[in-house]
Each structure stands twice: as structure tokens, then as C-alpha cells.
Short mmCIF file of C-alpha atoms and ligand atoms in Angstrom, two decimals:
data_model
loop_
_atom_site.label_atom_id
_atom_site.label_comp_id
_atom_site.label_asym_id
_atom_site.label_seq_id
_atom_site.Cartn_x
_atom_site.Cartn_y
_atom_site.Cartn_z
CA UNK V 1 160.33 29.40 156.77
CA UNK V 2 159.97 31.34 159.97
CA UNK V 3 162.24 34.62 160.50
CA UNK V 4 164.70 33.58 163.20
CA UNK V 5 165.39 36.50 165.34
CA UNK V 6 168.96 37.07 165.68
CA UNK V 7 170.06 37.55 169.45
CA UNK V 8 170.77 40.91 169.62
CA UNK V 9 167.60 41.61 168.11
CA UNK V 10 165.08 43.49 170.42
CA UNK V 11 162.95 40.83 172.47
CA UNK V 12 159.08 42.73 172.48
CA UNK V 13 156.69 42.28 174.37
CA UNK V 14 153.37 44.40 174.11
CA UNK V 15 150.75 45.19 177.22
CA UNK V 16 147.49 45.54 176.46
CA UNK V 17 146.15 44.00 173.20
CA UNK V 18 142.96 46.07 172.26
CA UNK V 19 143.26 47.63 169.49
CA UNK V 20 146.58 49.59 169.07
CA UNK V 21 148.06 46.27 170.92
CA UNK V 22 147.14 43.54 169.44
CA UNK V 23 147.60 45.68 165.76
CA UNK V 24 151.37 46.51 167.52
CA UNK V 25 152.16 42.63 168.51
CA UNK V 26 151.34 41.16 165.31
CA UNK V 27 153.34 44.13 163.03
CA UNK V 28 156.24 43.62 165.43
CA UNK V 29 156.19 40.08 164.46
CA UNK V 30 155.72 40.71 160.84
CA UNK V 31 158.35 43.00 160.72
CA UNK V 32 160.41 39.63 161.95
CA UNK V 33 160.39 39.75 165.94
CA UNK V 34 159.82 37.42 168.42
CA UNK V 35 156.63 39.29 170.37
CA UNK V 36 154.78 38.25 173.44
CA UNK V 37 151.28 40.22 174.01
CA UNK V 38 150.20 40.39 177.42
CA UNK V 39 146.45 41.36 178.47
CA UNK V 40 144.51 40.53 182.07
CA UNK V 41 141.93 39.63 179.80
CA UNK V 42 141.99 36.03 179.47
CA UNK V 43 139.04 35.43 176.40
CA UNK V 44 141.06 37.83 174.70
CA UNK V 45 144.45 35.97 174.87
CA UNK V 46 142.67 32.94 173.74
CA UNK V 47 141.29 33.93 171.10
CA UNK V 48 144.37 35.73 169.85
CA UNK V 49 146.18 32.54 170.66
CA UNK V 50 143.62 30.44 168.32
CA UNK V 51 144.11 33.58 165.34
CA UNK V 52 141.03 35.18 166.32
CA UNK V 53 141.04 39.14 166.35
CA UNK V 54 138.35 40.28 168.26
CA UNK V 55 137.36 43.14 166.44
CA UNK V 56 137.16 44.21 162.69
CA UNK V 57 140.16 45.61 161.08
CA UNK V 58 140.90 44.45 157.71
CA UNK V 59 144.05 42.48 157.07
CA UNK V 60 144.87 41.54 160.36
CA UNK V 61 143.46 38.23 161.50
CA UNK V 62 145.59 37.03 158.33
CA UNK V 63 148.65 38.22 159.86
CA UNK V 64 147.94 37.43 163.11
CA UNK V 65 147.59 33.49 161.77
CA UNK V 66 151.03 33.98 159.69
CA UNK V 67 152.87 35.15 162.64
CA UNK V 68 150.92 32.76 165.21
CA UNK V 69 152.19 29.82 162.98
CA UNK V 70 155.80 31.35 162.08
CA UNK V 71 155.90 30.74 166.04
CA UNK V 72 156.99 34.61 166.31
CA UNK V 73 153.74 35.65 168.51
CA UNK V 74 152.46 34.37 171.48
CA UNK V 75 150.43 36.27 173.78
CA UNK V 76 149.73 35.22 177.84
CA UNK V 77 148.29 36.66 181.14
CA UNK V 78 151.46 36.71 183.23
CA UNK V 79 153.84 40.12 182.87
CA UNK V 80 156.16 37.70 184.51
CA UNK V 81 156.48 35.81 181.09
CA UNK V 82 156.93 39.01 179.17
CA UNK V 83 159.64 40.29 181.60
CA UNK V 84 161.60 36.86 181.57
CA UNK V 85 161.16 36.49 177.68
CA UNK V 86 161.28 40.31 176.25
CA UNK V 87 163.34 43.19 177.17
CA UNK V 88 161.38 46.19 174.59
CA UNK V 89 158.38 46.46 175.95
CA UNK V 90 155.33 48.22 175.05
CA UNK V 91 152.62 49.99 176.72
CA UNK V 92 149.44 50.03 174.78
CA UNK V 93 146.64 49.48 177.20
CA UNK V 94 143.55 52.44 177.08
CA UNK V 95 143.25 55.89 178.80
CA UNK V 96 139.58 56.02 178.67
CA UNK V 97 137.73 59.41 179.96
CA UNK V 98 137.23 59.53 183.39
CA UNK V 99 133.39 58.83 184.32
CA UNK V 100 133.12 61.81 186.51
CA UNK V 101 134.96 64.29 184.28
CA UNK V 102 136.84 64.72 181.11
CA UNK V 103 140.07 64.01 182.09
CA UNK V 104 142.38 60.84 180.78
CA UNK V 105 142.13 57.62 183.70
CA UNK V 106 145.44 56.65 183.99
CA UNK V 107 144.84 53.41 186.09
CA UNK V 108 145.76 50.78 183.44
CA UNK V 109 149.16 52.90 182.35
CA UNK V 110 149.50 52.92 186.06
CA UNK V 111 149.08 49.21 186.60
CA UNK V 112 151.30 48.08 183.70
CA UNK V 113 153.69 50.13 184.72
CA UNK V 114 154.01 49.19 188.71
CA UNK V 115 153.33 45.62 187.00
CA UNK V 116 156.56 45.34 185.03
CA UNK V 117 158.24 46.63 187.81
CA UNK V 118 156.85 44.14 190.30
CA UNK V 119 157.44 41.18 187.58
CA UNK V 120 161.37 41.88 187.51
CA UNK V 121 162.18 44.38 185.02
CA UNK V 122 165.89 44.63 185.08
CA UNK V 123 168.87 47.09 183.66
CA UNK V 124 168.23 46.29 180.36
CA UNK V 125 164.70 46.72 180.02
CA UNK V 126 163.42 49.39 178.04
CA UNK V 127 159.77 50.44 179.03
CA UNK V 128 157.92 52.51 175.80
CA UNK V 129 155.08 54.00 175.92
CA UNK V 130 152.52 53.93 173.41
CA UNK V 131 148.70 55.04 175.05
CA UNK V 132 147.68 58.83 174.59
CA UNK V 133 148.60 60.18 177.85
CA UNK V 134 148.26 63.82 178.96
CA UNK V 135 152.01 65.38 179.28
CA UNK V 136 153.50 64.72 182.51
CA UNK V 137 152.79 61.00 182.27
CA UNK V 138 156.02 59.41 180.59
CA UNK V 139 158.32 61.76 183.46
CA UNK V 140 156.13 60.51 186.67
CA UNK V 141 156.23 57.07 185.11
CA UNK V 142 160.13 57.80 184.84
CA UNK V 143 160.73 58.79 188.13
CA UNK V 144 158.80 55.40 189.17
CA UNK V 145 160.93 53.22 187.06
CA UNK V 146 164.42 55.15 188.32
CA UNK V 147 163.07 54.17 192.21
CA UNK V 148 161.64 50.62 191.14
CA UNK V 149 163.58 49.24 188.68
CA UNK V 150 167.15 50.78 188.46
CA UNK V 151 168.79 51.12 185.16
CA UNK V 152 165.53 50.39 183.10
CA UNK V 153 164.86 53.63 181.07
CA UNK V 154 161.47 54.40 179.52
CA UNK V 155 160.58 56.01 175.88
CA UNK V 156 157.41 57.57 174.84
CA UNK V 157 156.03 56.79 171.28
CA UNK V 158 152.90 57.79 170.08
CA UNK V 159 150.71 56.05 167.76
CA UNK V 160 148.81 57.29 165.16
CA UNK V 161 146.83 54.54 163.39
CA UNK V 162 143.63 55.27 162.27
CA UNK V 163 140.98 52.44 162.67
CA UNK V 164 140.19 50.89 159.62
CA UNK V 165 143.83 51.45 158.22
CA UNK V 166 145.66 50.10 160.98
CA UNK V 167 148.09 48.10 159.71
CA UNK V 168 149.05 49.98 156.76
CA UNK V 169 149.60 52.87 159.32
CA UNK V 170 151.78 50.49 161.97
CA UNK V 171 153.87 49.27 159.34
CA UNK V 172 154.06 52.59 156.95
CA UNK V 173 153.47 55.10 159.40
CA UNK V 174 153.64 59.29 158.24
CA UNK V 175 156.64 59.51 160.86
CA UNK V 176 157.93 57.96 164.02
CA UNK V 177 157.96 59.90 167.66
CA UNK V 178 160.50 59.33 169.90
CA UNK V 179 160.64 60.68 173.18
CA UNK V 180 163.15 60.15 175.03
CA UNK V 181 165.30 61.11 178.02
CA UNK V 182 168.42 62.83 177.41
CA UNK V 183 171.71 60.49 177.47
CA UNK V 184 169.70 57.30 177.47
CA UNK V 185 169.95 54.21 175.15
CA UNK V 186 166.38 54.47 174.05
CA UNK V 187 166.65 55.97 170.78
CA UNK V 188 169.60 53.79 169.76
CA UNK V 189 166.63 50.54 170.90
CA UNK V 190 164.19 52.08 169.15
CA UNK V 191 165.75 52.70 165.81
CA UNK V 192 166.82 48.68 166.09
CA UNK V 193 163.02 47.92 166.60
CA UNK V 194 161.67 50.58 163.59
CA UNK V 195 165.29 50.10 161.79
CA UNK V 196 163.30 48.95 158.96
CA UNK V 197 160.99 51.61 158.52
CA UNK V 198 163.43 54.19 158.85
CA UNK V 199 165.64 52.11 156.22
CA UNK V 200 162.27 53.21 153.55
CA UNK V 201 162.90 56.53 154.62
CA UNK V 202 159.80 56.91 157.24
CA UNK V 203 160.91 60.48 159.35
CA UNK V 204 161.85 59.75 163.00
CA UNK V 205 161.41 62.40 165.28
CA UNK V 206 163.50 62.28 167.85
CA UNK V 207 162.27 64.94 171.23
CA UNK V 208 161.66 65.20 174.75
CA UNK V 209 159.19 63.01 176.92
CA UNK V 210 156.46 65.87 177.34
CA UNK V 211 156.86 66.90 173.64
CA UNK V 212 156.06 63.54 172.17
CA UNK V 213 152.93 63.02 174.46
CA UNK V 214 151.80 66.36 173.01
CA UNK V 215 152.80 65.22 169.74
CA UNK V 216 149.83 62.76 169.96
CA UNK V 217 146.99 64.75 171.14
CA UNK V 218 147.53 68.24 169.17
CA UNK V 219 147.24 65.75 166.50
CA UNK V 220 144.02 64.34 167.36
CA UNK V 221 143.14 68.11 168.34
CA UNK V 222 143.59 69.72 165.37
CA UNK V 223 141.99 66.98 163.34
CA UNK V 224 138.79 67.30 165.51
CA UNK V 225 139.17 71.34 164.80
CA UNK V 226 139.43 70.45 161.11
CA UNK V 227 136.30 68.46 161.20
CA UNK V 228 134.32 70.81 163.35
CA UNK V 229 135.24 73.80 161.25
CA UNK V 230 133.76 72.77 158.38
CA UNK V 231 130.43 71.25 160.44
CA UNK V 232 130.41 75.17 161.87
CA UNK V 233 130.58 76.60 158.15
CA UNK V 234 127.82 73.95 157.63
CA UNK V 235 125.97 75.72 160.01
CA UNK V 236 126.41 79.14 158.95
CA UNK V 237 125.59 77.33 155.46
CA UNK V 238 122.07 76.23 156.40
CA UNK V 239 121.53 80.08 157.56
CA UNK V 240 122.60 81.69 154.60
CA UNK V 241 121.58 78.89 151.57
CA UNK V 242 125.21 78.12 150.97
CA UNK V 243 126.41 74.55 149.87
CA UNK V 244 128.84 73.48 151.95
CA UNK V 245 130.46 70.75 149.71
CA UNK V 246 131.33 73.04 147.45
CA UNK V 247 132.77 75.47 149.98
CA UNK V 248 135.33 72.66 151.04
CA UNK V 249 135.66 71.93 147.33
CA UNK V 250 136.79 75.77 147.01
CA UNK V 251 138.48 75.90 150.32
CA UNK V 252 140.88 72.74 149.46
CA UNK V 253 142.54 74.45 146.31
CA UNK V 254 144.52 76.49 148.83
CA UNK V 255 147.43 73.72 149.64
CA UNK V 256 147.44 75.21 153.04
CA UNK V 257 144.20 73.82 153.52
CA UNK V 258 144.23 70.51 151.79
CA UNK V 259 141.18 69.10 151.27
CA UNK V 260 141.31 66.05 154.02
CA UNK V 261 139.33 65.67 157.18
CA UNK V 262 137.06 68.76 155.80
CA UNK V 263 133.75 66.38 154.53
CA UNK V 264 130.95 68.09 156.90
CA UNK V 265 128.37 65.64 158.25
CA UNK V 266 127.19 64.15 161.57
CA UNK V 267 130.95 64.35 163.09
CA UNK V 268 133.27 62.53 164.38
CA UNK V 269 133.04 59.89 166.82
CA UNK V 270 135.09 57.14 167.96
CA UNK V 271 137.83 56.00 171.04
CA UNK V 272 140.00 58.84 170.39
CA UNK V 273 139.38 61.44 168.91
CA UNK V 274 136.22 62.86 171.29
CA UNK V 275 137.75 61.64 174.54
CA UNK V 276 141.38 62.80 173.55
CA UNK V 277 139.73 66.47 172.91
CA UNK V 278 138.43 66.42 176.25
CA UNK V 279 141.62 64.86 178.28
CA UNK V 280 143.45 67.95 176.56
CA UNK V 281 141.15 70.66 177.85
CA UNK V 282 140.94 69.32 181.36
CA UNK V 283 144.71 68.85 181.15
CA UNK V 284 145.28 72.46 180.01
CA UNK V 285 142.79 73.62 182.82
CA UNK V 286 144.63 71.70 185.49
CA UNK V 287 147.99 73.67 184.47
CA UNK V 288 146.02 77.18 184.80
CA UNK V 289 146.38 77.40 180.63
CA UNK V 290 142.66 76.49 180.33
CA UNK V 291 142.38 79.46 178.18
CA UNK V 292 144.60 78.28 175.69
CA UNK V 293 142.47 75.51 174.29
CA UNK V 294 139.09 76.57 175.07
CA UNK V 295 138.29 76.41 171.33
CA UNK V 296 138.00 72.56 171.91
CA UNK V 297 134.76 73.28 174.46
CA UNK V 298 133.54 75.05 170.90
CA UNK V 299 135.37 72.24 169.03
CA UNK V 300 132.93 69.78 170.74
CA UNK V 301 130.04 71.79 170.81
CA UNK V 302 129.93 71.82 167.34
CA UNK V 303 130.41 67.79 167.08
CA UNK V 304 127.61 67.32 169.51
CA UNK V 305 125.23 69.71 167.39
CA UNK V 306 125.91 67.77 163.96
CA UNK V 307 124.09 64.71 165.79
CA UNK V 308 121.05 66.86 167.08
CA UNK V 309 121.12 68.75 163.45
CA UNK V 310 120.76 65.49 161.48
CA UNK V 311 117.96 64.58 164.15
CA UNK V 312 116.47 67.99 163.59
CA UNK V 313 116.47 67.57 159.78
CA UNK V 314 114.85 64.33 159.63
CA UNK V 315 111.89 65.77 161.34
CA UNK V 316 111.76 68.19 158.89
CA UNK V 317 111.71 65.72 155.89
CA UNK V 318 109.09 64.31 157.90
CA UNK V 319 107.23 67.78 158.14
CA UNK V 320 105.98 66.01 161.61
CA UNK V 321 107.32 64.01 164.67
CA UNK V 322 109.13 61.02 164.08
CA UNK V 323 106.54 59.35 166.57
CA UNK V 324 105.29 55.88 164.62
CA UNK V 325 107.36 56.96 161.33
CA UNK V 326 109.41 54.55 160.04
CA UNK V 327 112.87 55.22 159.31
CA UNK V 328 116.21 53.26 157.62
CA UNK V 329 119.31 54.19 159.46
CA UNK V 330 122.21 53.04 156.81
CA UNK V 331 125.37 52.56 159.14
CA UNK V 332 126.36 52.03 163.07
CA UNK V 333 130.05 51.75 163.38
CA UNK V 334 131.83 55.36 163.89
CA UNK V 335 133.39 54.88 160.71
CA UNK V 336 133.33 52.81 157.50
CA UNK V 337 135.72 49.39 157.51
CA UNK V 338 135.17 48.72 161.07
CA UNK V 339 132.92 47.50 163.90
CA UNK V 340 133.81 50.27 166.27
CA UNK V 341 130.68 51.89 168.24
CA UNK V 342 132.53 53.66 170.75
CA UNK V 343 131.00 57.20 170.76
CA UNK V 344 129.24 56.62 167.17
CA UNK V 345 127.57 59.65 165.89
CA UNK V 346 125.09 57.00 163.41
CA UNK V 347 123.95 55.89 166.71
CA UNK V 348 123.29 58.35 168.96
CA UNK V 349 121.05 59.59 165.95
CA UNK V 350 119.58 56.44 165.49
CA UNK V 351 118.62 56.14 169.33
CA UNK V 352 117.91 59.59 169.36
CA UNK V 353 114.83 58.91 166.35
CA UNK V 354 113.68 55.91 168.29
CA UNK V 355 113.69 57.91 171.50
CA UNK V 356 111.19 60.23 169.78
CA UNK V 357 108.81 57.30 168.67
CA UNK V 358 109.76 56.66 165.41
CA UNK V 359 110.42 52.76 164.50
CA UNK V 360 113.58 52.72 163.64
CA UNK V 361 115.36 49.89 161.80
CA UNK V 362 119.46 49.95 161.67
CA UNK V 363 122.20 48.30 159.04
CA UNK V 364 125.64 47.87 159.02
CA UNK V 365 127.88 45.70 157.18
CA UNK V 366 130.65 44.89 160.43
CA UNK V 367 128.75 46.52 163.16
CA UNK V 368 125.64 44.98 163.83
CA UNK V 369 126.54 42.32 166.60
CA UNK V 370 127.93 45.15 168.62
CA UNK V 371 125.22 47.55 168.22
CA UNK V 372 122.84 45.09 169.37
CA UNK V 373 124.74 44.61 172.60
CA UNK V 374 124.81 48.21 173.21
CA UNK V 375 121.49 48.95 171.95
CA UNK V 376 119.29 46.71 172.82
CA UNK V 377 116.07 48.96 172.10
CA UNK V 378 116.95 49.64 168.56
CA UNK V 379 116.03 47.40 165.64
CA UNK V 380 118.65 45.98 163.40
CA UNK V 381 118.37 44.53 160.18
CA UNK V 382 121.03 42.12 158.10
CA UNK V 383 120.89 44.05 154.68
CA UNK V 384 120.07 47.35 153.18
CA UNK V 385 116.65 46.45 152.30
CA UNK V 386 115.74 44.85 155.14
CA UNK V 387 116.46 48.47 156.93
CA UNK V 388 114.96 50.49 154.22
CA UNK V 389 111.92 48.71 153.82
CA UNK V 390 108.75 50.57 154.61
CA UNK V 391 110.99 53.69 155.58
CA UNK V 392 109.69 57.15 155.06
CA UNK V 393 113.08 58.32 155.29
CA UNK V 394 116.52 56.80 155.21
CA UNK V 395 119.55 57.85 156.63
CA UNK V 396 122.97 56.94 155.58
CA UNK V 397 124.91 57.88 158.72
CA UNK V 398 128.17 55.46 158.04
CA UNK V 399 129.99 55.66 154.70
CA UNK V 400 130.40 52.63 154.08
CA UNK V 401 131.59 51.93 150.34
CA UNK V 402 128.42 49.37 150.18
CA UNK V 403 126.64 52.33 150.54
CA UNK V 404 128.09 55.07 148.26
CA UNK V 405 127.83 51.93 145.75
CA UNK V 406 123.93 51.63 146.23
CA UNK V 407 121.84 51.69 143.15
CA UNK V 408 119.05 54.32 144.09
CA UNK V 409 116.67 52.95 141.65
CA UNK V 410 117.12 49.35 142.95
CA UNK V 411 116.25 50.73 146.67
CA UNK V 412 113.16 53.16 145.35
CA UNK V 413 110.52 50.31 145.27
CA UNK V 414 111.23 49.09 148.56
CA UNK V 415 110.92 52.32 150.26
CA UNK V 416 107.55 54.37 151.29
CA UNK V 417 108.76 57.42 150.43
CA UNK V 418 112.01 58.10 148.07
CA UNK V 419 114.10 60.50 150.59
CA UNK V 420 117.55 60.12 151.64
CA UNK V 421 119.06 62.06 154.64
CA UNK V 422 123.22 62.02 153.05
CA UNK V 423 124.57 62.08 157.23
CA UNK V 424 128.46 61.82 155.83
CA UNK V 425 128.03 63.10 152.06
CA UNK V 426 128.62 59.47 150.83
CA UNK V 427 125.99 59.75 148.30
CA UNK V 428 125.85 61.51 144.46
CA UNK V 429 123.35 63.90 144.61
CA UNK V 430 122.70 63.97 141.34
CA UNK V 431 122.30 60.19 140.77
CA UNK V 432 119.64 60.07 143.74
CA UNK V 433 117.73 63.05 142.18
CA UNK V 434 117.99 61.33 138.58
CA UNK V 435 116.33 58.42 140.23
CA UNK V 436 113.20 60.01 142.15
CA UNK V 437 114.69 60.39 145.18
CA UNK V 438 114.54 63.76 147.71
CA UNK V 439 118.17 64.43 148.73
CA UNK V 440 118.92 66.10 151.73
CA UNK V 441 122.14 66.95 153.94
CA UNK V 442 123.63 68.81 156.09
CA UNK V 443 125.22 72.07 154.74
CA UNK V 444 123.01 72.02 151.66
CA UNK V 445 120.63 73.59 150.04
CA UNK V 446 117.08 71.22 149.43
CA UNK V 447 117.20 72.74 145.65
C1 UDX X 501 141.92 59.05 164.93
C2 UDX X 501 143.15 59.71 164.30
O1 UDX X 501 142.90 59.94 162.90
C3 UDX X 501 144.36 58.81 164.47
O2 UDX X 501 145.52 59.43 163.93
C4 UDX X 501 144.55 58.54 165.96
O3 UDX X 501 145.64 57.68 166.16
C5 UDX X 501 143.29 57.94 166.56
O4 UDX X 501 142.17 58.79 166.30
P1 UDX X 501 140.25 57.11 164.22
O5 UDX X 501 139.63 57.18 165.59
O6 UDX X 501 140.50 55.76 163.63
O7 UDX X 501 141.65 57.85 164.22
O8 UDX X 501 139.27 57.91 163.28
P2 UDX X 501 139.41 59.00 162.09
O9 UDX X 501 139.71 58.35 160.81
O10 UDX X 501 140.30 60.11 162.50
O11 UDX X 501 137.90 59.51 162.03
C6 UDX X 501 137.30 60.06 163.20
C7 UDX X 501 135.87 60.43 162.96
O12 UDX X 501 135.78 61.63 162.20
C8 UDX X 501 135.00 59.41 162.23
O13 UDX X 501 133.76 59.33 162.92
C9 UDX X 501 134.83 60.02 160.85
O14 UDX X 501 133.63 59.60 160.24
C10 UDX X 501 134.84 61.51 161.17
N1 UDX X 501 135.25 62.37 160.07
C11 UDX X 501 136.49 62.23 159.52
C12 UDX X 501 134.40 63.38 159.62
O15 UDX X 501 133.28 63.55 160.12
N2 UDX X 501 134.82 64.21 158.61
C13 UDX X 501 136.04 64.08 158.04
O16 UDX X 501 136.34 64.88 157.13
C14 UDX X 501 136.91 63.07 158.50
#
């Protein structure tokens, strides 16, 4: 039986259905509204019209069908349609980095923007944003709705989903952001929309427009610090014969620490995190307080390196250069459970190898297709042993549970030579050692 929508529900409509929209569109339907997802791209509002997602995130094609045939989601071309048939609606198209700098291009949130305007939006529109914006945005896109569309108010709301868990994260988020002009209706709409998450006791923070864009990328920031500090003390490990895993081990008794987002490797990659570090800085150095968040030049430096340092180490396994070697490169996507080879670290190693001569051959279990496309000089296989075979070296860059799972005995007879290059510390030492195979990774002693 489909969820009716009562009328004083909030009518939503979504713009931009890549990733955070389309994940947005369908959870606002599950949760029980009627949602209309709007994207210029027209394959990509076909295929989410037919229940196709066109990228890999587990769980949601399933709800996407549920709430296509609950008749609760519909998605279209025209702004028009979402103006005439929503009145919540949501900004989630990209900010990618600028080609000829590091800074945030703000053309789509521009266009979506002057486009609901244009289209009709009315008194009781509410316009929210969702993209990672640098601060300033949400108040210049204010000031454009006060002069265009009278009475229409706008709210910024960050999103934090993680890709991979991006459901789970929509619809049980850590907290909710609200920022929001002072003596608006907003935050009265928005608890209505998220009434109920709030109702199981998710924490809504209710601040300013500036302060909940910031929200968003000191996040991302001091996750990328997190992950860089601990590549850095990988570093200082490989000087000094330390082991970094058991450093973080050490490190994450102290609660202030925690032990999350401190597993050293090749880095982190990705749409967000890399470009939001950068937007940030050039932000900051825009507003003269360049100074201030400098560490995130260092903060990328040491990203950057972990990819040259995992290069750097398999040519030491190989005690030669890579030219004619052959080598197994486990992984492509930027991160296990999904397809996603924006910025990957496992390929820009991979490419890096075949650059150098070797013959590289690459696996993936969800990112194959779109490595190929991007990649069209690198070999990819479709398994594990059709990657590893023949290799003199194999890399597991991506970790994939397939691959922590992976019997090293089963692999050791289809392999040249028995060493394995641990690129995200996926992998039991011990296990591999136990089973004839050289271990080697970043941070850690050869022993
Ligand atoms: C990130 C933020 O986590 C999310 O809150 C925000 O909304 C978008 O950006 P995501 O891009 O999905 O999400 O990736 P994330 O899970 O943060 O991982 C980023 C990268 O860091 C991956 O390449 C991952 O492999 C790497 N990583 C993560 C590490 O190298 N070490 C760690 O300890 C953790």
C-alpha cells in the first residue's frame, strides 16, 4: 500500500541526482514523501525512471524500485515540474574543483539556483541547500532569492554520507545541520521533512548560514588531517623501523583519539574529501586567513606521497625497475563497496607502475567498467587470479572484503613470486607469512 502524503506534508523536490541526489530523492520517498528529482541529464533521468541507479551503492536500486512503484518518486528534466509540483526543494548538484585552481566551481549551485527562480518559485518555497559550498555561498544565494523570488527563504544543510554507506547515513545520519536565517520558517520546514529522524533522537543542529557550510568542510578537513597524520607517522616509521599499525593500535586507547580514520596506507581519495581540502585552503586564502589552514597544503602533501611511496616500495620488492615486470593490482575504486574512481589512490599507482613499463594487470569487484573508461592503457582482469597470475608482485590497493577474505595459499600457485604489497592494511600479516608469502606495507617493518 503506498504512503499517501498528507497535504500539509512537505512537497520535495531534489536538483541534481548524482550521488548525494539521487541517494536524497529516494530516502525522502522512503521516509514517505512525494519527491520529484530533477537533473539536465536526460540518460540519467531515464534510467532512474526505469529503477536503474547509475552507480554502485548498496541497497539503493532496491529502494529506488519500492519507491518508483509506491508512485512516491518521479524524477524529470524540467525545474518547471519541480516548482509547480514541490515546494522543499533541494540543492544537491556538484562543486567540483576548478580546472585552473583549487577553488570550489560554483556554476551548477549557480544555475539551479537562478533556475528555480526563473521556473516560478513562489512565497512558499523553501530553497535548501545541500552541495559543499565554501562559506559565503548560502548568503549570496540569499540575497538572490530575496531580489528574484520574494518571500522564498533558503536553508543550508550539509550532508555527510559516506559512499558506500549512503543510505544508512541519509536515513540515520550522526546529526542534522540546519542553517538558517534568523526569523525565517525554515527550521520549523525542516524539522517537518527530518521530523522522523529527530523523533529517534538524531541531534539537530540548528546555526547560522556560514556556520553550517563550515560545518561540512572542517569535517571533511579534519578527517583528511586524521588520515594524513597517521600516513606522516608512517613516514617517520619507515625512517626509524617503527610499525605503524601498532602505533595507531597504541594511539587509539586514548578515547580522545579513537581509533577511526587512523589505518595508514596509500590515502585517501575520492569526490570529496581531496577536492573539499583544497576549496578550503583557496577559500581561506581568498579571505587573507590563508595562514590559518596551511596545514592542509601539508595535509595533501602527505596524501600525494602515500601514492608515490607505495610506487617506490614496489620497486624495491622488485630490487629493479618495474620495466617488463609483471604486477597484480588488487582494487580500483577509491574505496571498498563502490565503483567510485574519482581521484583513486589504487589507480594513480596502478598507472603510475604501467607508466614505468611494468605490465600491469588490475581487479576490482564494482569498478572495473569504469576504470576501463578512464584508463584505457591499463589492463583489467574479471577475477583475482586472472590479475595475479604471472605477477611478481601484487598489490592490494582497495580493501575490498573479497580481498581481506583471500586464502593466501589458494593464490600462491598462481603467482611468480609469493609477495604482497598490503596498500590499505587489509591483509593478516601473519596468515600471508604462514603461507610463503613476503609481506610488505607501508609503515612497517619487512621483519
Ligand atoms: C567522505 C566523508 O567521510 C563524508 O562524511 C563526506 O560526506 C564525503 O566525504 P567518502 O568520500 O565516501 O566520504 O569517503 P571516506 O569513507 O571518508 O574515505 C575517504 C578515503 O580515505 C578513502 O579513499 C579511504 O580508503 C581513505 N581512508 C579512510 C584511509 O586511507 N584511511 C582511513 O583510516 C580511512
Amino acid at each position: 500500500m503506498p504512503i499517501v502524503s498528507r497535504s500539509t506534508d512537505p512537497r520535495i523536490s531534489v536538483i541534481g541526482t548524482g550521488y548525494l541526489g539521487a541517494t536524497h530523492a529516494v530516502c525522502m520517498a522512503e521516509l514517505g514523501f512525494d519527491v520529484i528529482g530533477v537533473d539536465i541529464d536526460t540518460r540519467r533521468v531515464r534510467r532512474l525512471s526505469a529503477g536503474e541507479v547509475p552507480f554502485y551503492e548498496p541497497g539503493l536500486e532496491a529502494l529506488l524500485r519500492k519507491n518508483l512503484e509506491a508512485g512516491r518518486l518521479t524524477f524529470t528534466g524540467s525545474l518547471a515540474e519541480a516548482v509547480e509540483r514541490a515546494d522543499v526543494h533541494f540543492v544537491c548538484v556538484g562543486t567540483p574543483q576548478r580546472p585552473d585552481s583549487g577553488a570550489a566551481d560554483l556554476r551548477h549551485v549557480d544555475a539551479a539556483v537562478s533556475g528555480l527562480i526563473t521556473a516560478g518559485l513562489g512565497p512558499d518555497d523553501l530553497v535548501v541547500g545541500k552541495s559543499t559550498v565554501p562559506a559565503g555561498t548560502a548568503t549570496r544565494l540569499a540575497a538572490r532569492l530575496a531580489a528574484g523570488a520574494p518571500g522564498a527563504e533558503l536553508a543550508w544543510n550539509p550532508e555527510f554520507l559516506r559512499e558506500g554507506f549512503a543510505v544508512d547515513d541519509t536515513l540515520r545520519p550522526d546529526r542534522l545541520v540546519f542553517g538558517v536565517a534568523p526569523r525565517g520558517m525554515a527550521e520549523r520546514r525542516l524539522r517537518a521533512v527530518y521530523a522522523q529522524m529527530i523523533g529517534d533522537d538524531v541531534p539537530v543542529v540548528v546555526t547560522d548560514l556560514t556556520t553550517a557550510e563550515l560545518v561540512k568542510v572542517a569535517a571533511n578537513a579534519f578527517l583528511a588531517t586524521k588520515i594524513s597524520f597517521i600516513n606522516a607517522m608512517a613516514e617517520v616509521c619507515e625512517a626509524t623501523g617503527g610499525d605503524v599499525v601498532e602505533l595507531a593500535g597504541a594511539l587509539a586507547h586514548d578515547a580522545r583519539i579513537g581509533h577511526r580514520f587512523l589505518q595508514a596506507g596509500i590515502g585517501f581519495g575520492g569526490g570529496c574529501l581531496p577536492k573539499d581540502i583544497r576549496a578550503f585552503q583557496a577559500h581561506a586564502d581568498e579571505l587573507g586567513v590563508g595562514r590559518a589552514l596551511a596545514f592542509l597544503g601539508e595535509v595533501d602533501a602527505v596524501n600525494i606521497r602515500a601514492r608515490a611511496r607505495a610506487v617506490a616500495l614496489t620497486r624495491e620488492v622488485l630490487g629493479d625497475s618495474p620495466a617488463n615486470r609483471t604486477v597484480g593490482v588488487l582494487g580500483a575504486a577509491f574505496k571498498p563497496n563502490s565503483d567510485d574512481i574519482r581521484d583513486s589512490p589504487a589507480l594513480e599507482v596502478a598507472e603510475a607502475l604501467r607508466r614505468a613499463g611494468a605490465h600491469v594487470s588490475v581487479y576490482d569487484p564494482a569498478a572495473v567498467e569504469n576504470g576501463r573508461a578512464c584508463h584505457p592503457n591499463l589492463c583489467f582482469a574479471d577475477s583475482v587470479v586472472g590479475a595475479v597470475a604471472g605477477a611478481e608482485v601484487v598489490l592490494v590497493l582497495t580493501e575490498w572484503h573479497e580481498f581481506r577474505e583471500l586464502d593466501p595459499a589458494v593464490l600462491r600457485p598462481h603467482v611468480a613470486r609469493p609477495v604482497v604489497i598490503d596498500g590499505r592494511g587489509a591483509l593478516d600479516p601473519h596468515r600471508w607469512r604462514a603461507a610463503g608469502w613476503t609481506y610488505r606495507a607501508l609503515g612497517r617493518p619487512p621483519r
